[in-house]
């Protein structure tokens, strides 16, 4: 793809989307930490200085991808949660709520990687204005999701917000720890007894989130 100089707002938006799409393709092939502006610039046929006209840093690009992925994931979770029968016993509603989060999050390993990298990487080389923009966006995305959760499991009360937040953080942690490096895999092959140290998200995530929801319900005073 070869770009001409962007002169209109529409052309600038096309350029921004091309940069974001190029970064997303790279994350299909490499960890977040390995994505560089130099390689991204090469792939989208732009000078690095031109990429920085649209995003102030590599980290802002990753935050934009996080925002986009988080929005899509929240929409899927909301659809799944809305389908839960509100007349079921609270324990069953809680388990189905956990399953809704688990299914949406474990199918998005790149999103989980971005969530895990957010505080230590993505929010380190950006301006306060950029952070403020994406924090406000995350708040706007979470608000409707929390409202949907409270509609289906009202027993959670105000704790519905923390359940939504912690579900994402737990999924991110499990996703990172479930993909060990080649060196660690070699150590595991040498001693298979160490396998329990490497959780499988498909096995652990739903159970972990169900435990989170059940525990939160108990602390909220729900009659289980």
Tab-separated table of C-alpha atoms in Angstrom:
chain	number	residue	atom	x	y	z
A	1	UNK	CA	0.000	0.000	0.000
A	2	UNK	CA	1.408	3.405	-1.011
A	3	UNK	CA	-0.178	6.515	0.472
A	4	UNK	CA	-0.389	9.995	-0.920
A	5	UNK	CA	-0.236	12.871	1.515
A	6	UNK	CA	-3.429	12.987	3.608
A	7	UNK	CA	-5.114	16.343	3.123
A	8	UNK	CA	-8.681	15.845	4.336
A	9	UNK	CA	-10.143	14.518	7.583
A	10	UNK	CA	-11.372	11.457	5.685
A	11	UNK	CA	-7.915	10.765	4.285
A	12	UNK	CA	-6.360	11.153	7.730
A	13	UNK	CA	-8.860	8.670	9.143
A	14	UNK	CA	-8.003	6.188	6.387
A	15	UNK	CA	-4.332	6.578	7.294
A	16	UNK	CA	-5.038	6.047	10.997
A	17	UNK	CA	-7.051	2.901	10.300
A	18	UNK	CA	-4.291	1.533	8.067
A	19	UNK	CA	-1.746	2.035	10.853
A	20	UNK	CA	-4.015	0.375	13.414
A	21	UNK	CA	-4.807	-2.530	11.088
A	22	UNK	CA	-1.102	-3.011	10.412
A	23	UNK	CA	-0.375	-3.079	14.144
A	24	UNK	CA	-3.213	-5.556	14.711
A	25	UNK	CA	-1.770	-7.873	12.044
A	26	UNK	CA	1.620	-7.701	13.741
A	27	UNK	CA	0.096	-8.704	17.074
A	28	UNK	CA	-1.236	-11.826	15.366
A	29	UNK	CA	2.402	-12.764	14.771
A	30	UNK	CA	4.317	-11.467	17.786
A	31	UNK	CA	3.956	-10.465	21.452
A	32	UNK	CA	3.077	-6.892	22.393
A	33	UNK	CA	6.638	-6.249	23.575
A	34	UNK	CA	8.082	-7.081	20.130
A	35	UNK	CA	5.966	-4.641	18.140
A	36	UNK	CA	8.199	-1.770	17.011
A	37	UNK	CA	7.436	1.485	15.226
A	38	UNK	CA	10.187	0.802	12.712
A	39	UNK	CA	8.644	-2.481	11.581
A	40	UNK	CA	5.126	-1.059	11.678
A	41	UNK	CA	6.226	1.867	9.513
A	42	UNK	CA	7.758	-0.512	7.007
A	43	UNK	CA	4.610	-2.617	6.804
A	44	UNK	CA	2.264	0.326	6.235
A	45	UNK	CA	4.686	2.018	3.807
A	46	UNK	CA	5.098	5.172	5.874
A	47	UNK	CA	8.109	6.856	7.361
A	48	UNK	CA	8.285	6.551	11.127
A	49	UNK	CA	7.937	10.327	11.372
A	50	UNK	CA	4.694	10.115	9.406
A	51	UNK	CA	3.285	7.438	11.708
A	52	UNK	CA	4.024	9.785	14.603
A	53	UNK	CA	1.862	12.446	12.980
A	54	UNK	CA	-1.152	10.279	13.721
A	55	UNK	CA	-0.138	8.727	17.039
A	56	UNK	CA	2.251	10.244	19.525
A	57	UNK	CA	3.934	6.886	20.277
A	58	UNK	CA	3.834	3.132	19.793
A	59	UNK	CA	2.020	2.939	23.114
A	60	UNK	CA	-0.828	5.149	21.916
A	61	UNK	CA	-1.339	2.803	18.960
A	62	UNK	CA	-1.541	-0.135	21.351
A	63	UNK	CA	-3.974	1.749	23.588
A	64	UNK	CA	-6.179	2.358	20.568
A	65	UNK	CA	-6.133	-1.357	19.774
A	66	UNK	CA	-6.932	-2.126	23.405
A	67	UNK	CA	-9.863	0.273	23.270
A	68	UNK	CA	-11.163	-1.265	20.045
A	69	UNK	CA	-10.807	-4.822	21.317
A	70	UNK	CA	-12.314	-4.010	24.702
A	71	UNK	CA	-15.361	-2.442	23.055
A	72	UNK	CA	-15.950	-5.513	20.862
A	73	UNK	CA	-15.476	-7.866	23.811
A	74	UNK	CA	-17.856	-5.877	26.036
A	75	UNK	CA	-20.512	-5.984	23.322
A	76	UNK	CA	-20.217	-9.772	23.090
A	77	UNK	CA	-20.349	-10.192	26.864
A	78	UNK	CA	-23.422	-7.954	27.066
A	79	UNK	CA	-25.177	-10.080	24.441
A	80	UNK	CA	-24.319	-13.274	26.291
A	81	UNK	CA	-25.352	-11.879	29.676
A	82	UNK	CA	-28.618	-10.510	28.297
A	83	UNK	CA	-29.543	-14.032	27.202
A	84	UNK	CA	-29.385	-15.372	30.795
A	85	UNK	CA	-32.803	-16.144	32.250
A	86	UNK	CA	-33.241	-13.750	35.210
A	87	UNK	CA	-35.620	-16.221	36.882
A	88	UNK	CA	-32.948	-18.883	37.389
A	89	UNK	CA	-31.542	-19.415	40.900
A	90	UNK	CA	-28.846	-16.920	41.754
A	91	UNK	CA	-26.096	-19.558	41.800
A	92	UNK	CA	-26.930	-20.641	38.270
A	93	UNK	CA	-27.134	-17.048	37.061
A	94	UNK	CA	-23.749	-16.418	38.640
A	95	UNK	CA	-22.209	-19.425	36.897
A	96	UNK	CA	-23.661	-18.367	33.559
A	97	UNK	CA	-22.381	-14.848	34.100
A	98	UNK	CA	-18.885	-16.241	34.671
A	99	UNK	CA	-19.212	-18.383	31.544
A	100	UNK	CA	-20.218	-15.342	29.478
A	101	UNK	CA	-17.085	-13.463	30.522
A	102	UNK	CA	-14.861	-16.525	30.131
A	103	UNK	CA	-16.021	-17.374	26.604
A	104	UNK	CA	-15.583	-13.816	25.329
A	105	UNK	CA	-12.212	-13.208	26.972
A	106	UNK	CA	-10.441	-16.512	26.336
A	107	UNK	CA	-11.158	-16.193	22.613
A	108	UNK	CA	-9.245	-12.889	22.578
A	109	UNK	CA	-5.648	-13.626	23.617
A	110	UNK	CA	-4.357	-10.413	22.013
A	111	UNK	CA	-6.811	-8.329	24.026
A	112	UNK	CA	-5.735	-10.166	27.161
A	113	UNK	CA	-2.076	-9.431	26.333
A	114	UNK	CA	-2.878	-5.742	25.896
A	115	UNK	CA	-4.767	-5.625	29.202
A	116	UNK	CA	-1.811	-7.293	30.948
A	117	UNK	CA	0.625	-4.802	29.382
A	118	UNK	CA	-1.524	-1.734	30.024
A	119	UNK	CA	-0.124	-0.448	33.348
A	120	UNK	CA	3.518	-1.402	32.793
A	121	UNK	CA	3.905	-0.645	29.063
A	122	UNK	CA	0.970	1.022	27.324
A	123	UNK	CA	0.564	3.827	29.868
A	124	UNK	CA	4.272	4.682	30.196
A	125	UNK	CA	5.126	6.615	27.027
A	126	UNK	CA	1.993	8.675	26.458
A	127	UNK	CA	0.772	12.088	27.503
A	128	UNK	CA	-1.789	12.638	30.282
A	129	UNK	CA	-4.247	13.723	27.582
A	130	UNK	CA	-3.972	10.356	25.817
A	131	UNK	CA	-4.407	8.450	29.082
A	132	UNK	CA	-7.408	10.593	29.999
A	133	UNK	CA	-9.000	9.908	26.607
A	134	UNK	CA	-8.677	6.134	26.883
A	135	UNK	CA	-9.657	5.979	30.555
A	136	UNK	CA	-12.826	7.896	29.737
A	137	UNK	CA	-13.501	5.544	26.847
A	138	UNK	CA	-13.021	2.480	29.075
A	139	UNK	CA	-15.386	3.983	31.637
A	140	UNK	CA	-17.982	4.589	28.940
A	141	UNK	CA	-17.647	0.995	27.703
A	142	UNK	CA	-17.856	-0.544	31.173
A	143	UNK	CA	-20.880	1.462	32.287
A	144	UNK	CA	-23.479	-0.253	30.038
A	145	UNK	CA	-21.876	-3.661	30.647
A	146	UNK	CA	-22.106	-3.213	34.412
A	147	UNK	CA	-25.739	-2.130	34.047
A	148	UNK	CA	-26.512	-5.294	32.065
A	149	UNK	CA	-24.818	-7.468	34.683
A	150	UNK	CA	-26.790	-5.804	37.481
A	151	UNK	CA	-30.022	-6.368	35.577
A	152	UNK	CA	-29.415	-10.111	35.332
A	153	UNK	CA	-27.704	-10.590	38.719
A	154	UNK	CA	-29.044	-7.706	40.843
A	155	UNK	CA	-27.781	-9.467	43.964
A	156	UNK	CA	-24.286	-8.221	43.074
A	157	UNK	CA	-25.370	-4.637	43.667
A	158	UNK	CA	-22.528	-2.125	43.501
A	159	UNK	CA	-20.032	-4.982	43.341
A	160	UNK	CA	-21.017	-5.660	39.720
A	161	UNK	CA	-18.420	-3.077	38.697
A	162	UNK	CA	-15.569	-4.858	40.471
A	163	UNK	CA	-16.684	-8.235	39.053
A	164	UNK	CA	-16.439	-6.845	35.513
A	165	UNK	CA	-13.043	-5.286	36.161
A	166	UNK	CA	-11.546	-8.290	37.931
A	167	UNK	CA	-12.829	-10.694	35.280
A	168	UNK	CA	-10.790	-8.874	32.646
A	169	UNK	CA	-7.698	-8.719	34.866
A	170	UNK	CA	-7.900	-12.417	35.755
A	171	UNK	CA	-8.312	-13.385	32.115
A	172	UNK	CA	-5.270	-11.287	31.210
A	173	UNK	CA	-3.140	-12.870	33.942
A	174	UNK	CA	-4.137	-16.414	33.015
A	175	UNK	CA	-3.579	-15.747	29.325
A	176	UNK	CA	-0.022	-14.516	29.906
A	177	UNK	CA	0.928	-17.354	32.248
A	178	UNK	CA	-0.545	-20.009	30.000
A	179	UNK	CA	1.882	-19.261	27.145
A	180	UNK	CA	5.354	-19.995	28.521
A	181	UNK	CA	8.525	-19.161	26.602
A	182	UNK	CA	10.477	-21.820	24.675
A	183	UNK	CA	12.991	-22.009	27.532
A	184	UNK	CA	10.243	-22.695	30.056
A	185	UNK	CA	8.670	-25.265	27.725
A	186	UNK	CA	12.000	-27.059	27.568
A	187	UNK	CA	12.138	-27.115	31.371
A	188	UNK	CA	8.578	-28.450	31.473
A	189	UNK	CA	9.493	-31.205	29.023
A	190	UNK	CA	12.385	-32.150	31.267
A	191	UNK	CA	10.073	-32.363	34.291
A	192	UNK	CA	6.398	-32.955	33.351
A	193	UNK	CA	5.458	-32.859	37.047
A	194	UNK	CA	5.652	-29.055	36.752
A	195	UNK	CA	2.618	-28.952	34.406
A	196	UNK	CA	0.205	-27.686	37.140
A	197	UNK	CA	2.235	-24.458	37.222
A	198	UNK	CA	0.981	-23.573	33.721
A	199	UNK	CA	-2.776	-22.967	33.771
A	200	UNK	CA	-4.891	-23.645	30.719
A	201	UNK	CA	-7.329	-20.723	30.206
A	202	UNK	CA	-9.958	-23.061	28.769
A	203	UNK	CA	-9.845	-25.064	32.009
A	204	UNK	CA	-9.145	-22.472	34.662
A	205	UNK	CA	-10.736	-19.213	33.540
A	206	UNK	CA	-14.421	-20.111	33.825
A	207	UNK	CA	-13.884	-21.834	37.189
A	208	UNK	CA	-11.873	-18.882	38.484
A	209	UNK	CA	-14.499	-16.373	37.387
A	210	UNK	CA	-17.313	-18.503	38.821
A	211	UNK	CA	-15.472	-18.487	42.145
A	212	UNK	CA	-15.087	-14.701	41.908
A	213	UNK	CA	-18.821	-14.226	41.274
A	214	UNK	CA	-19.880	-16.684	43.977
A	215	UNK	CA	-17.581	-15.116	46.534
A	216	UNK	CA	-18.776	-11.634	45.646
A	217	UNK	CA	-22.395	-12.737	46.000
A	218	UNK	CA	-21.683	-14.119	49.472
A	219	UNK	CA	-19.962	-10.911	50.546
A	220	UNK	CA	-22.886	-8.952	49.096
A	221	UNK	CA	-25.272	-10.828	51.376
A	222	UNK	CA	-27.039	-12.846	48.672
A	223	UNK	CA	-28.890	-15.971	49.754
A	224	UNK	CA	-27.285	-18.770	47.733
